[in-house]
Coordinates of C-alpha atoms and ligand atoms in Angstrom, one line a residue:
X7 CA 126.3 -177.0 -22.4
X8 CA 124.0 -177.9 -20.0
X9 CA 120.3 -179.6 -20.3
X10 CA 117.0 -179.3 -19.0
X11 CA 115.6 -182.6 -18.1
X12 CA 112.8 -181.2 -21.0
X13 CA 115.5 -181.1 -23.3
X14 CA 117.0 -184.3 -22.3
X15 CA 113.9 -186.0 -22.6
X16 CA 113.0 -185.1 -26.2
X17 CA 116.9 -185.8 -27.4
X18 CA 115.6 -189.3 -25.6
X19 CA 112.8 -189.5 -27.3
X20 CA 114.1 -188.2 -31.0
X21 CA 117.1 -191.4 -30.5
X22 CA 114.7 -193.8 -29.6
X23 CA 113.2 -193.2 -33.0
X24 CA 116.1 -194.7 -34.4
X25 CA 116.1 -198.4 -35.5
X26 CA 118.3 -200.8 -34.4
X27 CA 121.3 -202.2 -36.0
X28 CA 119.6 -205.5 -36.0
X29 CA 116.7 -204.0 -37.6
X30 CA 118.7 -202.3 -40.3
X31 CA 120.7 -205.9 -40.7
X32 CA 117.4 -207.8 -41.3
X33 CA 116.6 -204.8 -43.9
X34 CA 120.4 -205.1 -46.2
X35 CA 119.8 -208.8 -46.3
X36 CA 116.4 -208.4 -47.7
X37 CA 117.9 -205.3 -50.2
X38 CA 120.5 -208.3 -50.3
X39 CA 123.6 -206.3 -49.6
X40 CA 124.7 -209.5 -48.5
X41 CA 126.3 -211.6 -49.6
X42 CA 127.5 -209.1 -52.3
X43 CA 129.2 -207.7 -49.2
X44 CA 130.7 -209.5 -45.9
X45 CA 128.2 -209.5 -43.4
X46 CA 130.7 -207.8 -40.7
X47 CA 131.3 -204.9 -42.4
X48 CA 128.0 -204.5 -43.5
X49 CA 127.3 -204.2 -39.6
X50 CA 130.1 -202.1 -39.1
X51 CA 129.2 -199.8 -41.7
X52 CA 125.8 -199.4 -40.7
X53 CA 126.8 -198.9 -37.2
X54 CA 129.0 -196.0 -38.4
X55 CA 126.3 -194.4 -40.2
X56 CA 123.7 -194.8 -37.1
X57 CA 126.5 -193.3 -34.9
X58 CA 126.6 -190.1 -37.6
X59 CA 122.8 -189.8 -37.2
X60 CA 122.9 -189.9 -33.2
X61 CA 125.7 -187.0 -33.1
X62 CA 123.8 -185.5 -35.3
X63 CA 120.8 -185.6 -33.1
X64 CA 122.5 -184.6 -30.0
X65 CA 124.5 -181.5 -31.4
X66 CA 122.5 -180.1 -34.4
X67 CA 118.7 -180.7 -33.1
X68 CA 118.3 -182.6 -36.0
X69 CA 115.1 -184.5 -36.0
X70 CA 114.6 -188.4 -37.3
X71 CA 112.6 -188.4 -39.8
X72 CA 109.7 -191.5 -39.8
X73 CA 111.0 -192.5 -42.9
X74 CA 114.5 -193.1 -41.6
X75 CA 116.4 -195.1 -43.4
X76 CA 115.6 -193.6 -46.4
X77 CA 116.9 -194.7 -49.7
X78 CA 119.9 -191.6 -49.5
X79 CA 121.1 -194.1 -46.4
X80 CA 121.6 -197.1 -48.1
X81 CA 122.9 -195.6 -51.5
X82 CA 125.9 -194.4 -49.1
X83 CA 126.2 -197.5 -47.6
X84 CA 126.3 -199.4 -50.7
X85 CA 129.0 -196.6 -52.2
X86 CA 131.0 -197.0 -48.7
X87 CA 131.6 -200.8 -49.0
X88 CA 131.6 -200.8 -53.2
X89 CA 134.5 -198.2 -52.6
X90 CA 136.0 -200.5 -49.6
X91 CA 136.1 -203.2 -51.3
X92 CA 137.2 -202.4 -54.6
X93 CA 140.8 -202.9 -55.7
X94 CA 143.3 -200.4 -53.6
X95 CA 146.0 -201.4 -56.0
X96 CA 145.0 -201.0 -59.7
X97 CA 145.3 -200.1 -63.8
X98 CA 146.9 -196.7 -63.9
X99 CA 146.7 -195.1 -67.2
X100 CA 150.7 -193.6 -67.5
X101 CA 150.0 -190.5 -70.0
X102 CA 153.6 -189.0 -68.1
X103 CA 155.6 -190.6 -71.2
X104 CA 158.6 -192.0 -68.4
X105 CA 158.3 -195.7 -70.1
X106 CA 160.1 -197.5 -66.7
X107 CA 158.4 -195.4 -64.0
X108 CA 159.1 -197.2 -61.0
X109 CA 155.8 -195.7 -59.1
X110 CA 154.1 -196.7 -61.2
X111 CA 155.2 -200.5 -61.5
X112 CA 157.9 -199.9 -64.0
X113 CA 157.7 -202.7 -67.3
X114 CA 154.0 -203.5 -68.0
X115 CA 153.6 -207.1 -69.5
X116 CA 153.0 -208.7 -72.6
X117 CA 149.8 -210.0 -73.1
X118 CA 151.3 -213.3 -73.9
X119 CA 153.1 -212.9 -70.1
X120 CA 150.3 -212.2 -68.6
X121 CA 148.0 -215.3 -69.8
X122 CA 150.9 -217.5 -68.8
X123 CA 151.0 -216.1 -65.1
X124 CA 147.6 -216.2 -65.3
X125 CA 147.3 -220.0 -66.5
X126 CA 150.2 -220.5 -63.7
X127 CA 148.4 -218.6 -61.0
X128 CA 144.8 -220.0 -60.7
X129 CA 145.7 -223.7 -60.3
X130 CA 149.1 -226.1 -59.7
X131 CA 152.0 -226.5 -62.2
X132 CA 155.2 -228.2 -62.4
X133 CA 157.1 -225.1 -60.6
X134 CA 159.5 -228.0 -58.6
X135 CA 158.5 -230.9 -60.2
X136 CA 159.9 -232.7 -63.0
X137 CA 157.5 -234.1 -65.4
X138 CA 159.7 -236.4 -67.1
X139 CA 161.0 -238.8 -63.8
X140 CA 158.2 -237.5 -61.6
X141 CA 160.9 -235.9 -59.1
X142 CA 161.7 -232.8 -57.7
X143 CA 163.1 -230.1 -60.2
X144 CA 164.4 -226.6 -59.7
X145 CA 162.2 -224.0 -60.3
X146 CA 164.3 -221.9 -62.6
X147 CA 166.0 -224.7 -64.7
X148 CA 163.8 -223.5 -68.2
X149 CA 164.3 -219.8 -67.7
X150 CA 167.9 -221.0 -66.5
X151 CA 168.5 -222.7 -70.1
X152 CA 166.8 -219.4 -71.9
X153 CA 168.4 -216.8 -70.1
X154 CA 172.4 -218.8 -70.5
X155 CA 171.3 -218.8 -74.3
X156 CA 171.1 -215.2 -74.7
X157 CA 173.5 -214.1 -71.9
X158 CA 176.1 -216.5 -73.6
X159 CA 176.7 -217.5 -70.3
X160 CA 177.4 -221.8 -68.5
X161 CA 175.2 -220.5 -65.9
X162 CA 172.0 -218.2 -64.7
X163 CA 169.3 -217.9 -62.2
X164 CA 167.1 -215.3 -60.8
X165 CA 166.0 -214.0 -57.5
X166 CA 163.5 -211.2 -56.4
X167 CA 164.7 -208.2 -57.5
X168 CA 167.9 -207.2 -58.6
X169 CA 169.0 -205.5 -55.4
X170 CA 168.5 -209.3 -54.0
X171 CA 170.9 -210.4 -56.8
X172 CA 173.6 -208.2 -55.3
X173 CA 173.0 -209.1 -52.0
X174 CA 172.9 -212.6 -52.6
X175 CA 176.4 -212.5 -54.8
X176 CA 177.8 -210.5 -52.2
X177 CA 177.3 -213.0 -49.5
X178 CA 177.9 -215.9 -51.0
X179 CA 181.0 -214.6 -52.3
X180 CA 182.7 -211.9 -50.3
X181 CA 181.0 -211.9 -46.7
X182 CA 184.4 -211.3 -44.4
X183 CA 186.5 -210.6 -47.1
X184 CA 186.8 -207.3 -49.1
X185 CA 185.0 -205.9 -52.4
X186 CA 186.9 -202.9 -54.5
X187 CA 184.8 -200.4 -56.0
X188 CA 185.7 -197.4 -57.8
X189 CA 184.2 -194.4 -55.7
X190 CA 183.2 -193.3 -59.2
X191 CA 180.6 -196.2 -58.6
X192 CA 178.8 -195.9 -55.0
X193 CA 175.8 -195.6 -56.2
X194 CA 172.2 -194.6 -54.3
X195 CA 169.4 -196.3 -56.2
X196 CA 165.9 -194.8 -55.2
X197 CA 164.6 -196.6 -52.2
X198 CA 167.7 -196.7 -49.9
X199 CA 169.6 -199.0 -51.9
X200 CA 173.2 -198.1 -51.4
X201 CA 176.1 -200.1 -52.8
X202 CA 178.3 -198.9 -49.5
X203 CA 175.3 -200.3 -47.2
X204 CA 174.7 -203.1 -49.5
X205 CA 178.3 -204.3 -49.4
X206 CA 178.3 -204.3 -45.6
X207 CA 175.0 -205.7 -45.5
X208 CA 176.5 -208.5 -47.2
X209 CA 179.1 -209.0 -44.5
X210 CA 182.0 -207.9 -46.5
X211 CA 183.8 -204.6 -46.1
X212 CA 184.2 -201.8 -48.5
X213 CA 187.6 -200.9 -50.6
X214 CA 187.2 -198.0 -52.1
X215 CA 189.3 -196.7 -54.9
X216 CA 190.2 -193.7 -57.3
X217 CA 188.5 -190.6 -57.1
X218 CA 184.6 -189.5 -58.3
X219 CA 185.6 -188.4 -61.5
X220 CA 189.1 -190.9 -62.0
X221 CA 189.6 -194.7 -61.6
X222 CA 193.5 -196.0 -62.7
X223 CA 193.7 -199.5 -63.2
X224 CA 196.7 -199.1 -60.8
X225 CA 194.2 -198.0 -58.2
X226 CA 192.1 -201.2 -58.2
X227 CA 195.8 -203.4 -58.5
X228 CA 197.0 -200.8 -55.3
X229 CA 194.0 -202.1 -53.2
X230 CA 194.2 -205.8 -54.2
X231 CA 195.7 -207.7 -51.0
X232 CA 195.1 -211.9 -49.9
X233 CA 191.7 -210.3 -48.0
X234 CA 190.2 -209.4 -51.1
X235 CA 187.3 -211.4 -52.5
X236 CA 186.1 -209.7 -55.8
X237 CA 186.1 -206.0 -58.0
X238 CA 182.9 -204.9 -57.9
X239 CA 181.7 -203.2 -61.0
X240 CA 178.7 -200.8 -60.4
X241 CA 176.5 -199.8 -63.1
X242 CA 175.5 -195.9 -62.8
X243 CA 172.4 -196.3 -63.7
X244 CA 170.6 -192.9 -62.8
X245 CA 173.6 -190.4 -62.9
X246 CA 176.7 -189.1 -65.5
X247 CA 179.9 -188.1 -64.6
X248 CA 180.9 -186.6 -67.3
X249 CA 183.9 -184.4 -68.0
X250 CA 187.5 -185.3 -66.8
X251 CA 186.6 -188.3 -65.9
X252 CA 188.6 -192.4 -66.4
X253 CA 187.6 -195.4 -65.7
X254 CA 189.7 -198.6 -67.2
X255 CA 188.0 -200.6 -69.4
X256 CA 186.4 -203.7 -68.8
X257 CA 188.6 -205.9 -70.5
X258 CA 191.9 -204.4 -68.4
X259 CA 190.1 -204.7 -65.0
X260 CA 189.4 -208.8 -66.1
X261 CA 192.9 -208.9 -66.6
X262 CA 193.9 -207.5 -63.4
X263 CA 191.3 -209.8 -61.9
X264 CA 192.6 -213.4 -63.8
X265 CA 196.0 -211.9 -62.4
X266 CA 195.3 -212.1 -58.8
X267 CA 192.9 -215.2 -59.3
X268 CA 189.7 -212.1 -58.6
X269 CA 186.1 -212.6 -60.5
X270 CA 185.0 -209.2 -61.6
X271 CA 181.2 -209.0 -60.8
X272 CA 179.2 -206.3 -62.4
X273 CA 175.5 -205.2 -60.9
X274 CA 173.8 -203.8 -64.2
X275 CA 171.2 -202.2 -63.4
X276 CA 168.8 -202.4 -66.4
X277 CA 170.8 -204.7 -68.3
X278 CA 169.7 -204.7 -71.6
X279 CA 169.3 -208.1 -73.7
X280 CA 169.0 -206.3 -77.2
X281 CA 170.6 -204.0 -79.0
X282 CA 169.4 -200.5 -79.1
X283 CA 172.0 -198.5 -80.9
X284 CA 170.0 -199.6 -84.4
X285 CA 167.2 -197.4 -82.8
X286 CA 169.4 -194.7 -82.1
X287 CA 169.5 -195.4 -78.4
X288 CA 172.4 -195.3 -75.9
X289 CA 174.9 -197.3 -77.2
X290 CA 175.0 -199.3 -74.4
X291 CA 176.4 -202.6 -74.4
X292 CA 174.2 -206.2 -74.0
X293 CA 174.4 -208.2 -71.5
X294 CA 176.1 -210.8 -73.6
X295 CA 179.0 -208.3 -75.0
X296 CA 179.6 -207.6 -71.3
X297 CA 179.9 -211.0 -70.7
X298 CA 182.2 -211.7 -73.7
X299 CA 184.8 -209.5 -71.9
X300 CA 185.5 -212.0 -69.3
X301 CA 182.6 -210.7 -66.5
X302 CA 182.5 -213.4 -63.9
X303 CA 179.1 -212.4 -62.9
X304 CA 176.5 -210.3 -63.9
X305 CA 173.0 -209.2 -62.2
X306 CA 169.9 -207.0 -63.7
X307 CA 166.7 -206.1 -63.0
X308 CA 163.7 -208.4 -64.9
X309 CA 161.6 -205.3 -64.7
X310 CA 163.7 -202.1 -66.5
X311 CA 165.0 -202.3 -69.9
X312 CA 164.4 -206.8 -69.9
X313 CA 160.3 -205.3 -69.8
X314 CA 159.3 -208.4 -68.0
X315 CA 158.3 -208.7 -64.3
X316 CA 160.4 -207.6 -61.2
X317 CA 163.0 -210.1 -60.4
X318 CA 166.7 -210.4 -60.5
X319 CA 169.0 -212.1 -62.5
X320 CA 172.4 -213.6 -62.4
X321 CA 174.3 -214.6 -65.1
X322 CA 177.5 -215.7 -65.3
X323 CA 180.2 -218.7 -64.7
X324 CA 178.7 -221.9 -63.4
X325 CA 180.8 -222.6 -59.9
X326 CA 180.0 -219.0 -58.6
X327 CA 176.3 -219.3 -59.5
X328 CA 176.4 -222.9 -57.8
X329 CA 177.5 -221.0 -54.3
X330 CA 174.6 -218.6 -55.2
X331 CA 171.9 -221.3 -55.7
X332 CA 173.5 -223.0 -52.4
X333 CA 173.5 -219.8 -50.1
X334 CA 170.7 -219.6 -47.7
X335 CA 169.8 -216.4 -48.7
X336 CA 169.0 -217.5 -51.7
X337 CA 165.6 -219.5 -50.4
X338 CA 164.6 -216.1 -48.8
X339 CA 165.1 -213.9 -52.2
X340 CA 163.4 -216.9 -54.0
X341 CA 161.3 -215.9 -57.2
X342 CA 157.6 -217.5 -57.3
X343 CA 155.8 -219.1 -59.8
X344 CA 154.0 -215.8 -60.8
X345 CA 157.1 -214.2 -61.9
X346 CA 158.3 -217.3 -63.1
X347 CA 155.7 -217.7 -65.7
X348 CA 156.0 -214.0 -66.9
X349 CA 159.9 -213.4 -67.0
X350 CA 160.2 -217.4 -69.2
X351 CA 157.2 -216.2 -71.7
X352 CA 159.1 -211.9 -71.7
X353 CA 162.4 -213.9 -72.7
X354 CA 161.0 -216.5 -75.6
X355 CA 160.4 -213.1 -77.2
X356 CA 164.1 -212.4 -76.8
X357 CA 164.8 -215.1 -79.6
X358 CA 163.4 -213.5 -82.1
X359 CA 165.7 -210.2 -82.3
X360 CA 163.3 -209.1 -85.2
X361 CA 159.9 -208.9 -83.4
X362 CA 160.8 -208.6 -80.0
X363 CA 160.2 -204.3 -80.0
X364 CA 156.4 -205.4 -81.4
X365 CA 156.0 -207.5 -78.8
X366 CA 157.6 -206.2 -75.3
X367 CA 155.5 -202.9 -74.5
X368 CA 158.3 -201.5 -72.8
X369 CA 160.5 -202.0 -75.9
X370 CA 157.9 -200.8 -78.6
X371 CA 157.7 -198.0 -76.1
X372 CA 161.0 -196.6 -76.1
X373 CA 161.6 -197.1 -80.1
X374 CA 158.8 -196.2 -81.4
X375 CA 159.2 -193.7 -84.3
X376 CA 158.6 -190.6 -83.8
X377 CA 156.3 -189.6 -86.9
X378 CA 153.7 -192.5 -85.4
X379 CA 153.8 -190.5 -82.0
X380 CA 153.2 -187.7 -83.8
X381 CA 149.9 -189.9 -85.6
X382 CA 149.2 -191.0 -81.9
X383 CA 149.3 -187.6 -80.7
X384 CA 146.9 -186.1 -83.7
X385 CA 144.7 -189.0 -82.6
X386 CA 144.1 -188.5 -79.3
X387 CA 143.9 -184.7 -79.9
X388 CA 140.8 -185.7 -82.1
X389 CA 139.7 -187.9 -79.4
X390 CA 139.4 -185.5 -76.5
X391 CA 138.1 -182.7 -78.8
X392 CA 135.2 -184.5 -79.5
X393 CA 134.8 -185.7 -76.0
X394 CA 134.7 -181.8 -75.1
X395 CA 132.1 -181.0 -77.7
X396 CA 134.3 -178.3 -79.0
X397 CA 134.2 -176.5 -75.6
X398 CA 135.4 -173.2 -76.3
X399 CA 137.0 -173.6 -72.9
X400 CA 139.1 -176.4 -73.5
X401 CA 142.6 -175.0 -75.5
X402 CA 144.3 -178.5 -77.1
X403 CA 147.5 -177.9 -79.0
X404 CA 149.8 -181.3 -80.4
X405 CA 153.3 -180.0 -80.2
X406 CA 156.6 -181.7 -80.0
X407 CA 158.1 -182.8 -76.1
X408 CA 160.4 -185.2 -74.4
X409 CA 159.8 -187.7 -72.9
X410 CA 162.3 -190.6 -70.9
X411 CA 163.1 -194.3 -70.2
X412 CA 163.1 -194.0 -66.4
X413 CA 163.9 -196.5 -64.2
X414 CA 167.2 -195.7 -64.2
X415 CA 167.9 -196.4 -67.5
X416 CA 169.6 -194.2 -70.1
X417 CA 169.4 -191.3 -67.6
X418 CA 170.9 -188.6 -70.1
X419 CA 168.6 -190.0 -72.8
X420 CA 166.0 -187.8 -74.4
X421 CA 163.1 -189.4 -76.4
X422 CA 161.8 -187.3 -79.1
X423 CA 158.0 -187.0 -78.9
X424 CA 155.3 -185.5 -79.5
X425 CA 152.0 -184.6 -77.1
X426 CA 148.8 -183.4 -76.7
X427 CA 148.8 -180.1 -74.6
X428 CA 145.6 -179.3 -72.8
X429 CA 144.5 -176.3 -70.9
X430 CA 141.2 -175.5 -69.6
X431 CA 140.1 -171.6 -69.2
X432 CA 139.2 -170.3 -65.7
X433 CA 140.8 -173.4 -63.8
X434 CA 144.3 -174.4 -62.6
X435 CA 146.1 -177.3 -64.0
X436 CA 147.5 -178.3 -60.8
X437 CA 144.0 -178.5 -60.2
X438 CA 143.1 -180.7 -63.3
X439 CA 145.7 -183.0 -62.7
X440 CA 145.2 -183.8 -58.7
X441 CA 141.4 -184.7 -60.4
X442 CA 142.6 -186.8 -63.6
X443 CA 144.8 -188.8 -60.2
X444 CA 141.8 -189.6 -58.0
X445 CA 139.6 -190.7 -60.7
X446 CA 138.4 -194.5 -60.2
X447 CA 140.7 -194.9 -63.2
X448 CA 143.4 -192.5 -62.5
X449 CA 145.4 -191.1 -65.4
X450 CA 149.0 -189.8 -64.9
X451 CA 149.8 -186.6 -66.9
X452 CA 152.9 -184.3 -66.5
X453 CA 152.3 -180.6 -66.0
X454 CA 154.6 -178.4 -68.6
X455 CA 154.3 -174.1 -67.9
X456 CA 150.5 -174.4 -67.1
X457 CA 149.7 -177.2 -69.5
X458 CA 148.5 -181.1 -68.5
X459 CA 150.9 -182.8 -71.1
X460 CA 149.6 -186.5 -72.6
X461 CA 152.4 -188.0 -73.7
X462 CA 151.5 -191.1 -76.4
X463 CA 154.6 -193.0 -76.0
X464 CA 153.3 -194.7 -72.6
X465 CA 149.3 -194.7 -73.3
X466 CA 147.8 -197.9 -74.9
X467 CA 145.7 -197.3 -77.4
X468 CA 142.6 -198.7 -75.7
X469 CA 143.1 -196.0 -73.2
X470 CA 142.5 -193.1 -75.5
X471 CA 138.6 -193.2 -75.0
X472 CA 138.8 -192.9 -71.2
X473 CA 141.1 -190.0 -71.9
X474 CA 138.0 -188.6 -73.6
X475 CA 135.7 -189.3 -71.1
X476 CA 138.1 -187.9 -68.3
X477 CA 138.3 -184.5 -70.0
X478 CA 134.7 -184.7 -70.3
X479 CA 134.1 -184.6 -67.0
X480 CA 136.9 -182.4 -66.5
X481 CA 134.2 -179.6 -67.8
X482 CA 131.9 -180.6 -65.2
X483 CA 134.0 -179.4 -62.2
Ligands
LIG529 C1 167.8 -200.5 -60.4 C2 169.1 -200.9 -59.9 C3 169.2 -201.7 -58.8 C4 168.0 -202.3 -58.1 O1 167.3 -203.2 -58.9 P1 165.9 -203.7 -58.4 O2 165.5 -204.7 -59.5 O3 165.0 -202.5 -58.4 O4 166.0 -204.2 -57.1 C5 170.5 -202.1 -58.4 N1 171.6 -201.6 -59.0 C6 171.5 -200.7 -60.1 C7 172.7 -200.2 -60.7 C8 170.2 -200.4 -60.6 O5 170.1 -199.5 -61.6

């Protein structure tokens, strides 16, 4: 579009009415934006802005007012940097009932884990120091001690994560040599961890045996030659084969194993240090009655069934888990002093069998009772109803549902529960649930035929009252 000079002169003129950045500066100090914000991005935030008003000027005639900046301009700047600078990662409220949900950090902490990490975090500690001859320790040599204790195990430590662990054993142990796995076993865990990949990864090469559905004892012996370095025993953590299906047991495969002078070495997933089956719950063996069948070497995950923080530990006999502790690799899949704190104060609750479900959120989680879910449930139902002001068009319904371990534990497992079903007339729950996710404090729900589904089992019960307030304003939309 082209100007008259006329024009151009009074678009000159309306710009020239603007202040200057310098101007606004010397105004936020004085409203004292800083130094409750950085000073740079308080200049590049009212720069922004400015620029906004100038386009403004030049393409929709807009006219500067005299009393520009007005108090509108610097509430939005003050909600701009408030929003920058608030925390990107934060407290999710989980109302999805999936206890381990990976996306959503999987095991949340006990509140005795997180003071210790907390006490651990803000200040020094003896992470590599030894307190008793004022030399330098190993940083897992307590959790070492506590995790050999309820592993029965000579030996532990613990890495990053527990795809680390694998990697790490694998290296240390089999890198140019070959690893047999049942191709029952060839797992995909979600994020690309693949035990084919993560075998060659770790420099050794791939055996694989049996079929998907059949694994003969004879098939593992048939593969055995003087290149082979271990049997790889893969949990299958997120899938079933069921059906006509074989696998040997453990105890035959050890055998084999001690025949041909072969540690067995299991990656088990979750991995789970107590015993569920008194809480009706998989049936799955502990780490320690794994062990007790002759296991050389044994990694989980810190952070699924354990319900402590993400890490990875190995367990097992003490000259392989010297050649782990030795490998390079090791220093880069090296745990800090964060997790440290957390996974030694998750596992003193381990020695108490009889309170450790109390005391381990992700373990009260996935046994609690179903009649108090039910309680929960009635509670919350009372909680949001009178948050709604018995809005007529709000429909709330507790009724029985399902909900799961996740994480890749118990896969197959259903969890009895029971929830509080929510609809609200005239709007789309799709809807309601893409708002309850962008919320400052963003609550998780699952959406069942139409319904937003709160499912107890993974809510704290000092989140109910937000839940309340959320609906609330779920009226206002
Ligand atoms: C979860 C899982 C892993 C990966 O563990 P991370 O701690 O997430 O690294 C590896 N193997 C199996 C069988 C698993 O279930």
């Amino acid at each position: 579009m082209v100007k008259t000079d006329t024009e151009k002169k009074r678009l000159q003129s309306e710009l020239a009415q603007l202040p200057a950045v310098d101007e606004l500066l010397h105004e936020a100090l004085r409203r004292e934006f800083m130094p409750r914000f950085p000073r740079p991005l308080v200049t590049e935030h009212i720069r922004k802005l400015l620029e906004v008003v100038k386009q403004r000027v030049l393409r929709e005639n807009f006219k500067v007012k005299a009393s520009f900046p007005d108090e509108g301009f610097w509430r939005e700047l003050d909600e701009i940097l408030t929003e920058f600078l608030a925390p990107a990662l934060k407290k999710v409220i989980n109302a999805s009932g999936v206890v381990i949900h990976t996306n959503l950090g999987r095991s949340p902490l006990p509140a005795a884990a997180v003071e210790q990490i907390a006490a651990v975090a803000g200040g020094y500690s003896n992470l590599e120091y030894d307190l008793s001859t004022g030399s330098r320790s190993i940083r897992y040599v307590n959790v070492e001690s506590l995790l050999c204790r309820l592993c029965g195990t000579e030996a532990a430590m613990v890495v990053n994560n527990n795809a680390g662990a694998v990697l790490l054993a694998l290296s240390a142990l089999a890198a140019g040599r070959e690893v047999v796995v049942s191709r029952g076993e060839l797992v995909e865990i979600g994020g690309a961890f693949r035990i084919p990949e993560i075998v060659t990864q770790g420099g050794a090469v791939l055996r694989e045996v049996g079929a998907t559905n059949r694994t003969h004892l004879r098939d593992y012996e048939a593969a055995i030659n003087e290149e082979t370095a271990l049997l790889l025993k893969v949990h299958t953590s997120n899938y079933r084969i069921a059906g006509f299906t074989y696998q040997p047991e453990m105890r035959e495969l050890v055998a084999l194993g001690q025949k041909y002078d072969l540690p067995v070495i299991e990656d088990l997933g979750s991995g789970n240090l107590l015993d569920l089956k008194a809480f009706g719950l998989t049936g799955e063996p502990t780490v320690s009655e794994i062990m007790a069948n002759g296991v050389a070497l044994a990694t989980f995950s810190g952070d699924k069934l354990l319900g402590g923080p993400q890490a990875g530990i190995i367990v097992g006999r003490k000259e392989l888990v010297e050649k782990l502790k030795k490998h390079p690799l090791n220093r880069a899949l090296r745990i800090d002093k964060m997790t440290l704190a957390g996974l030694e104060a998750v596992l003193k609750f381990y020695l108490d069998p009889a309170v450790v479900t109390e005391k381990i959120p992700t373990l009260r989680m996935l046994t609690v009772g179903s009649n108090e879910l039910k309680k929960q449930a009635q509670k919350l139902h009372r909680v949001v109803k009178r948050a709604c002001l018995g809005s007529e068009k709000v429909q709330l319904q507790v009724a029985p549902s399902v909900s799961r371990a996740g994480g890749g534990a118990m896969p197959m497992v259903e969890l009895a529960t029971f929830a509080l079903f929510l609809r609200v007339q005239g709007e789309s729950s799709a809807r309601l649930e893409k708002y309850l996710r962008a919320r400052s404090r963003p609550i998780v729900v699952r959406i069942i035929d139409d319904w937003l589904v709160f499912d107890p089992r993974t809510i704290f019960a000092d989140e109910f009252a937000e839940i309340g307030r959320a609906c609330q304003e779920m009226l206002l939309l």
